[in-house]
Amino acid sequence: MITPASTVQLPRASVGAGVTVAVDIGGTKIAGALVLPDGTMAAATRRPTPRGVDGDGVMAAVEEVVAELAGDPAWADVRRCGIGSAGPVDASRGTVSPVNIGAWRDYPVLDRTGAALAAHGAEVPAVLVGDGVAMTAAEHWLGAARDHDNALCMVVSTGVGGGLVLDGRLHPGPTGNAGHIGHISVAFDGEPCVCGARGCVEAIASGTSIARWALAQGWDPGAGDRTAAGVAAAARGGDEVALAAFDRAGRALAAAIAATATLVEVDVAVIGGGVAASGDTLFGPLRAHLSSYATLSFVQSLTVVPAALGTDAGLIGAAAAATELLPA
């Protein structure tokens, strides 16, 4: 069912004339919205990401989302479409191979979504970006990075992703993966990562990795929550293993953030996602370790802040990325 969505007003110029179709594709849900120039979502809808189906079966959920949005009166003013997807993505080819959607490998989601739009009378340009880049576009437009011309934005959840703003512009890179900080190695002899490398940030600081490490070190939640949220709760209660798990994650994030800032001179790192929701349990050790890595004069003023946007960030970011990256 289409539902009205939250209204967020721009603190600066609007995202672009007309309506933008935004699609946010993840491992658990496929969402869509019609985003107006002032940041208002005129309509929004979502479907669970299908399981046990082939690639076209997953695409059917995207097509349902588009069809439902097409029934809204604002559809007549659609001018463009932005698609943010779990990755890896290849924006140059319009394909996706999300690690959490096994049925999609080199799946032509850009062309298929364009066909779905056209089937409902909206033959408009579309662009594909990774979900980390979409989150970055959202935070730069409306959120915690809006007053910064050079920023790193990150999602720390079941995986770790990110994106970059450089010189006031979104910087997705040729394939749409620039800023994918989760696969920077911070431990050259660390444990293997799902990407095939060793010691990646994601292998240490993702929610899955935090919980796995804590359990391996003897943390025992009994019948309680065995996820990173459970580890965070235990850390707040003073559990030493849980505190160590978040200290380890914070240190990995600090090393990667400092390395990124040293390379491209960002002055703020914005962190969102489920693990970031643990608040000072994560940000405390992260900020404490940051001073050990951000040592050069031009990165010593680097700040780390929580993301300002919530569950709408993927949709808002897909719309912002479309307006910025597509021709006017």
GROMACS .gro file of C-alpha atoms in nm:
model
  328
    1MET     CA    1   0.000   0.000   0.000
    2ILE     CA    2   0.124   0.349  -0.081
    3THR     CA    3   0.165   0.560   0.229
    4PRO     CA    4   0.253   0.925   0.280
    5ALA     CA    5   0.611   0.954   0.399
    6SER     CA    6   0.792   1.194   0.625
    7THR     CA    7   0.857   1.549   0.513
    8VAL     CA    8   1.209   1.687   0.542
    9GLN     CA    9   1.272   2.044   0.431
   10LEU     CA   10   1.591   2.140   0.251
   11PRO     CA   11   1.827   2.383   0.423
   12ARG     CA   12   1.956   2.488   0.079
   13ALA     CA   13   1.875   2.450  -0.293
   14SER     CA   14   1.617   2.194  -0.395
   15VAL     CA   15   1.711   1.858  -0.541
   16GLY     CA   16   1.572   1.934  -0.887
   17ALA     CA   17   1.257   2.019  -1.078
   18GLY     CA   18   0.983   1.763  -1.110
   19VAL     CA   19   0.939   1.435  -0.924
   20THR     CA   20   1.212   1.175  -0.877
   21VAL     CA   21   1.134   0.805  -0.850
   22ALA     CA   22   1.359   0.659  -0.580
   23VAL     CA   23   1.417   0.285  -0.540
   24ASP     CA   24   1.608   0.138  -0.246
   25ILE     CA   25   1.707  -0.229  -0.282
   26GLY     CA   26   1.837  -0.429   0.012
   27GLY     CA   27   1.861  -0.781   0.138
   28THR     CA   28   1.541  -0.760   0.343
   29LYS     CA   29   1.328  -0.501   0.165
   30ILE     CA   30   1.272  -0.324  -0.166
   31ALA     CA   31   1.132   0.025  -0.116
   32GLY     CA   32   1.021   0.300  -0.348
   33ALA     CA   33   0.911   0.661  -0.319
   34LEU     CA   34   0.819   0.968  -0.521
   35VAL     CA   35   1.046   1.246  -0.399
   36LEU     CA   36   0.953   1.609  -0.454
   37PRO     CA   37   1.202   1.895  -0.504
   38ASP     CA   38   1.168   2.014  -0.144
   39GLY     CA   39   1.259   1.674   0.001
   40THR     CA   40   0.903   1.565   0.067
   41MET     CA   41   0.814   1.208  -0.025
   42ALA     CA   42   0.474   1.227  -0.188
   43ALA     CA   43   0.425   0.852  -0.164
   44ALA     CA   44   0.622   0.553  -0.045
   45THR     CA   45   0.580   0.177  -0.056
   46ARG     CA   46   0.783  -0.135   0.009
   47ARG     CA   47   0.797  -0.510  -0.038
   48PRO     CA   48   1.001  -0.779   0.135
   49THR     CA   49   1.293  -0.893  -0.080
   50PRO     CA   50   1.180  -1.227  -0.226
   51ARG     CA   51   1.363  -1.542  -0.121
   52GLY     CA   52   1.381  -1.876  -0.298
   53VAL     CA   53   1.321  -1.725  -0.642
   54ASP     CA   54   1.536  -1.654  -0.945
   55GLY     CA   55   1.659  -1.312  -1.052
   56ASP     CA   56   1.341  -1.222  -1.233
   57GLY     CA   57   1.145  -1.324  -0.926
   58VAL     CA   58   1.333  -1.064  -0.722
   59MET     CA   59   1.282  -0.809  -0.999
   60ALA     CA   60   0.909  -0.872  -0.980
   61ALA     CA   61   0.907  -0.701  -0.640
   62VAL     CA   62   1.076  -0.394  -0.790
   63GLU     CA   63   0.818  -0.390  -1.068
   64GLU     CA   64   0.538  -0.410  -0.811
   65VAL     CA   65   0.684  -0.113  -0.625
   66VAL     CA   66   0.703   0.091  -0.948
   67ALA     CA   67   0.348  -0.008  -1.045
   68GLU     CA   68   0.212   0.100  -0.708
   69LEU     CA   69   0.390   0.435  -0.722
   70ALA     CA   70   0.253   0.488  -1.073
   71GLY     CA   71  -0.095   0.505  -0.924
   72ASP     CA   72  -0.015   0.823  -0.731
   73PRO     CA   73  -0.115   1.160  -0.883
   74ALA     CA   74   0.246   1.283  -0.854
   75TRP     CA   75   0.352   1.022  -1.110
   76ALA     CA   76   0.255   1.259  -1.391
   77ASP     CA   77   0.548   1.485  -1.294
   78VAL     CA   78   0.818   1.215  -1.280
   79ARG     CA   79   1.140   1.337  -1.447
   80ARG     CA   80   1.410   1.092  -1.338
   81CYS     CA   81   1.482   0.779  -1.135
   82GLY     CA   82   1.752   0.693  -0.884
   83ILE     CA   83   1.825   0.335  -0.778
   84GLY     CA   84   2.031   0.261  -0.468
   85SER     CA   85   2.123  -0.104  -0.424
   86ALA     CA   86   2.318  -0.327  -0.195
   87GLY     CA   87   2.642  -0.412  -0.369
   88PRO     CA   88   2.863  -0.475  -0.536
   89VAL     CA   89   2.714  -0.263  -0.812
   90ASP     CA   90   2.855  -0.172  -1.152
   91ALA     CA   91   2.700   0.159  -1.241
   92SER     CA   92   2.886   0.170  -1.573
   93ARG     CA   93   2.700  -0.144  -1.686
   94GLY     CA   94   2.384  -0.097  -1.482
   95THR     CA   95   2.426  -0.432  -1.308
   96VAL     CA   96   2.423  -0.552  -0.948
   97SER     CA   97   2.556  -0.859  -0.765
   98PRO     CA   98   2.449  -0.801  -0.403
   99VAL     CA   99   2.609  -1.036  -0.153
  100ASN     CA  100   2.274  -1.055   0.030
  101ILE     CA  101   2.061  -1.123  -0.281
  102GLY     CA  102   2.201  -1.447  -0.418
  103ALA     CA  103   1.964  -1.460  -0.715
  104TRP     CA  104   2.116  -1.144  -0.862
  105ARG     CA  105   2.458  -1.187  -1.021
  106ASP     CA  106   2.542  -0.925  -1.285
  107TYR     CA  107   2.170  -0.861  -1.296
  108PRO     CA  108   2.070  -0.574  -1.532
  109VAL     CA  109   1.862  -0.389  -1.275
  110LEU     CA  110   1.903  -0.048  -1.442
  111ASP     CA  111   1.761  -0.161  -1.775
  112ARG     CA  112   1.486  -0.365  -1.613
  113THR     CA  113   1.380  -0.077  -1.389
  114GLY     CA  114   1.383   0.157  -1.688
  115ALA     CA  115   1.150  -0.083  -1.869
  116ALA     CA  116   0.919  -0.091  -1.567
  117LEU     CA  117   0.904   0.288  -1.561
  118ALA     CA  118   0.834   0.304  -1.933
  119ALA     CA  119   0.555   0.049  -1.899
  120HIS     CA  120   0.377   0.304  -1.684
  121GLY     CA  121   0.441   0.599  -1.913
  122ALA     CA  122   0.758   0.732  -1.751
  123GLU     CA  123   1.035   0.705  -2.011
  124VAL     CA  124   1.286   0.896  -1.801
  125PRO     CA  125   1.663   0.872  -1.740
  126ALA     CA  126   1.774   0.655  -1.449
  127VAL     CA  127   2.097   0.605  -1.256
  128LEU     CA  128   2.228   0.323  -1.036
  129VAL     CA  129   2.445   0.374  -0.726
  130GLY     CA  130   2.550   0.160  -0.434
  131ASP     CA  131   2.357   0.195  -0.110
  132GLY     CA  132   2.656   0.356   0.061
  133VAL     CA  133   2.672   0.622  -0.210
  134ALA     CA  134   2.296   0.678  -0.179
  135MET     CA  135   2.328   0.724   0.198
  136THR     CA  136   2.611   0.971   0.133
  137ALA     CA  137   2.400   1.171  -0.110
  138ALA     CA  138   2.120   1.186   0.147
  139GLU     CA  139   2.341   1.299   0.434
  140HIS     CA  140   2.508   1.562   0.216
  141TRP     CA  141   2.173   1.696   0.097
  142LEU     CA  142   1.972   1.690   0.419
  143GLY     CA  143   2.177   1.537   0.697
  144ALA     CA  144   2.493   1.554   0.903
  145ALA     CA  145   2.725   1.627   0.606
  146ARG     CA  146   2.518   1.912   0.461
  147ASP     CA  147   2.762   2.185   0.568
  148HIS     CA  148   3.071   1.999   0.448
  149ASP     CA  149   3.229   1.999   0.102
  150ASN     CA  150   3.450   1.698   0.180
  151ALA     CA  151   3.295   1.411   0.370
  152LEU     CA  152   3.302   1.037   0.419
  153CYS     CA  153   2.967   0.880   0.499
  154MET     CA  154   2.939   0.522   0.620
  155VAL     CA  155   2.681   0.255   0.688
  156VAL     CA  156   2.788   0.015   0.964
  157SER     CA  157   2.537  -0.266   0.982
  158THR     CA  158   2.547  -0.631   0.871
  159GLY     CA  159   2.812  -0.502   0.631
  160VAL     CA  160   3.015  -0.182   0.613
  161GLY     CA  161   2.976   0.050   0.316
  162GLY     CA  162   3.029   0.413   0.239
  163GLY     CA  163   3.062   0.697  -0.005
  164LEU     CA  164   3.247   1.021  -0.060
  165VAL     CA  165   3.169   1.388  -0.115
  166LEU     CA  166   3.468   1.575  -0.260
  167ASP     CA  167   3.474   1.946  -0.342
  168GLY     CA  168   3.103   1.965  -0.272
  169ARG     CA  169   3.008   1.692  -0.517
  170LEU     CA  170   2.908   1.331  -0.478
  171HIS     CA  171   3.198   1.113  -0.596
  172PRO     CA  172   3.069   0.766  -0.687
  173GLY     CA  173   3.359   0.668  -0.914
  174PRO     CA  174   3.332   0.494  -1.253
  175THR     CA  175   3.146   0.187  -1.123
  176GLY     CA  176   2.961   0.356  -0.836
  177ASN     CA  177   3.173   0.205  -0.559
  178ALA     CA  178   3.410   0.486  -0.458
  179GLY     CA  179   3.425   0.520  -0.081
  180HIS     CA  180   3.350   0.153  -0.013
  181ILE     CA  181   3.544   0.171   0.311
  182GLY     CA  182   3.430  -0.165   0.441
  183HIS     CA  183   3.690  -0.339   0.228
  184ILE     CA  184   3.991  -0.137   0.328
  185SER     CA  185   4.227  -0.375   0.506
  186VAL     CA  186   4.327  -0.257   0.852
  187ALA     CA  187   4.491  -0.585   0.964
  188PHE     CA  188   4.721  -0.732   0.702
  189ASP     CA  189   4.734  -1.067   0.884
  190GLY     CA  190   4.371  -1.054   0.996
  191GLU     CA  191   4.101  -1.310   0.939
  192PRO     CA  192   3.964  -1.367   0.588
  193CYS     CA  193   3.684  -1.139   0.469
  194VAL     CA  194   3.393  -1.248   0.252
  195CYS     CA  195   3.540  -1.037  -0.028
  196GLY     CA  196   3.849  -1.259  -0.042
  197ALA     CA  197   4.095  -1.020   0.124
  198ARG     CA  198   4.214  -1.024   0.485
  199GLY     CA  199   4.160  -0.793   0.777
  200CYS     CA  200   3.894  -0.575   0.615
  201VAL     CA  201   3.702  -0.324   0.824
  202GLU     CA  202   3.384  -0.521   0.756
  203ALA     CA  203   3.543  -0.840   0.894
  204ILE     CA  204   3.600  -0.661   1.224
  205ALA     CA  205   3.342  -0.383   1.265
  206SER     CA  206   3.022  -0.507   1.103
  207GLY     CA  207   2.742  -0.612   1.333
  208THR     CA  208   2.785  -0.973   1.226
  209SER     CA  209   3.159  -0.963   1.296
  210ILE     CA  210   3.118  -0.794   1.635
  211ALA     CA  211   2.877  -1.064   1.751
  212ARG     CA  212   3.085  -1.348   1.607
  213TRP     CA  213   3.404  -1.225   1.777
  214ALA     CA  214   3.233  -1.173   2.111
  215LEU     CA  215   3.085  -1.523   2.107
  216ALA     CA  216   3.424  -1.671   2.014
  217GLN     CA  217   3.581  -1.490   2.310
  218GLY     CA  218   3.335  -1.643   2.555
  219TRP     CA  219   3.053  -1.391   2.569
  220ASP     CA  220   2.741  -1.584   2.662
  221PRO     CA  221   2.404  -1.410   2.628
  222GLY     CA  222   2.222  -1.727   2.730
  223ALA     CA  223   1.877  -1.722   2.573
  224GLY     CA  224   1.914  -1.350   2.502
  225ASP     CA  225   2.004  -1.151   2.192
  226ARG     CA  226   2.311  -1.295   2.020
  227THR     CA  227   2.344  -1.012   1.768
  228ALA     CA  228   2.553  -0.695   1.783
  229ALA     CA  229   2.260  -0.525   1.957
  230GLY     CA  230   2.290  -0.784   2.233
  231VAL     CA  231   2.665  -0.725   2.254
  232ALA     CA  232   2.600  -0.350   2.281
  233ALA     CA  233   2.353  -0.406   2.564
  234ALA     CA  234   2.606  -0.624   2.744
  235ALA     CA  235   2.875  -0.360   2.693
  236ARG     CA  236   2.652  -0.096   2.849
  237GLY     CA  237   2.616  -0.332   3.143
  238GLY     CA  238   2.993  -0.353   3.181
  239ASP     CA  239   3.060  -0.694   3.025
  240GLU     CA  240   3.434  -0.700   2.953
  241VAL     CA  241   3.418  -0.915   2.640
  242ALA     CA  242   3.139  -0.703   2.494
  243LEU     CA  243   3.334  -0.385   2.569
  244ALA     CA  244   3.640  -0.535   2.402
  245ALA     CA  245   3.435  -0.628   2.095
  246PHE     CA  246   3.322  -0.268   2.048
  247ASP     CA  247   3.667  -0.133   2.127
  248ARG     CA  248   3.808  -0.357   1.852
  249ALA     CA  249   3.540  -0.243   1.607
  250GLY     CA  250   3.595   0.122   1.696
  251ARG     CA  251   3.968   0.087   1.644
  252ALA     CA  252   3.920  -0.069   1.299
  253LEU     CA  253   3.682   0.209   1.198
  254ALA     CA  254   3.918   0.476   1.332
  255ALA     CA  255   4.211   0.339   1.132
  256ALA     CA  256   4.009   0.328   0.810
  257ILE     CA  257   3.854   0.672   0.859
  258ALA     CA  258   4.194   0.828   0.930
  259ALA     CA  259   4.345   0.659   0.623
  260THR     CA  260   4.064   0.790   0.404
  261ALA     CA  261   4.096   1.141   0.545
  262THR     CA  262   4.471   1.136   0.489
  263LEU     CA  263   4.424   1.027   0.128
  264VAL     CA  264   4.149   1.267   0.018
  265GLU     CA  265   4.124   1.524   0.301
  266VAL     CA  266   3.769   1.480   0.422
  267ASP     CA  267   3.695   1.673   0.740
  268VAL     CA  268   3.397   1.476   0.870
  269ALA     CA  269   3.295   1.111   0.887
  270VAL     CA  270   2.923   1.049   0.918
  271ILE     CA  271   2.827   0.705   1.047
  272GLY     CA  272   2.483   0.547   1.025
  273GLY     CA  273   2.342   0.196   1.026
  274GLY     CA  274   2.232  -0.049   1.291
  275VAL     CA  275   2.567  -0.072   1.471
  276ALA     CA  276   2.591   0.308   1.490
  277ALA     CA  277   2.259   0.300   1.677
  278SER     CA  278   2.455   0.170   1.977
  279GLY     CA  279   2.564   0.530   2.030
  280ASP     CA  280   2.856   0.596   2.264
  281THR     CA  281   2.920   0.223   2.294
  282LEU     CA  282   3.066   0.253   1.942
  283PHE     CA  283   3.147   0.623   1.910
  284GLY     CA  284   3.335   0.636   2.241
  285PRO     CA  285   3.614   0.394   2.149
  286LEU     CA  286   3.611   0.508   1.786
  287ARG     CA  287   3.682   0.868   1.880
  288ALA     CA  288   3.937   0.763   2.141
  289HIS     CA  289   4.132   0.560   1.885
  290LEU     CA  290   4.101   0.819   1.609
  291SER     CA  291   4.363   1.044   1.766
  292SER     CA  292   4.616   0.759   1.736
  293TYR     CA  293   4.565   0.736   1.360
  294ALA     CA  294   4.470   1.088   1.247
  295THR     CA  295   4.805   1.234   1.348
  296LEU     CA  296   4.907   1.460   1.060
  297SER     CA  297   4.824   1.828   1.093
  298PHE     CA  298   4.572   1.835   0.808
  299VAL     CA  299   4.357   1.556   0.955
  300GLN     CA  300   4.375   1.639   1.325
  301SER     CA  301   4.050   1.837   1.307
  302LEU     CA  302   3.862   1.540   1.157
  303THR     CA  303   3.532   1.481   1.336
  304VAL     CA  304   3.308   1.174   1.356
  305VAL     CA  305   2.933   1.225   1.393
  306PRO     CA  306   2.624   1.005   1.377
  307ALA     CA  307   2.406   1.015   1.069
  308ALA     CA  308   2.107   1.248   1.093
  309LEU     CA  309   1.866   1.060   0.867
  310GLY     CA  310   1.697   0.737   0.956
  311THR     CA  311   1.524   0.471   0.753
  312ASP     CA  312   1.439   0.714   0.471
  313ALA     CA  313   1.807   0.778   0.391
  314GLY     CA  314   1.824   0.519   0.113
  315LEU     CA  315   1.526   0.663  -0.072
  316ILE     CA  316   1.618   1.026  -0.019
  317GLY     CA  317   1.973   0.947  -0.125
  318ALA     CA  318   1.867   0.764  -0.441
  319ALA     CA  319   1.669   1.075  -0.540
  320ALA     CA  320   1.955   1.311  -0.457
  321ALA     CA  321   2.204   1.097  -0.650
  322ALA     CA  322   1.977   1.091  -0.954
  323THR     CA  323   1.946   1.468  -0.961
  324GLU     CA  324   2.318   1.525  -0.914
  325LEU     CA  325   2.448   1.258  -1.151
  326LEU     CA  326   2.194   1.270  -1.435
  327PRO     CA  327   2.193   1.551  -1.694
  328ALA     CA  328   1.955   1.834  -1.610
   0.00000   0.00000   0.00000
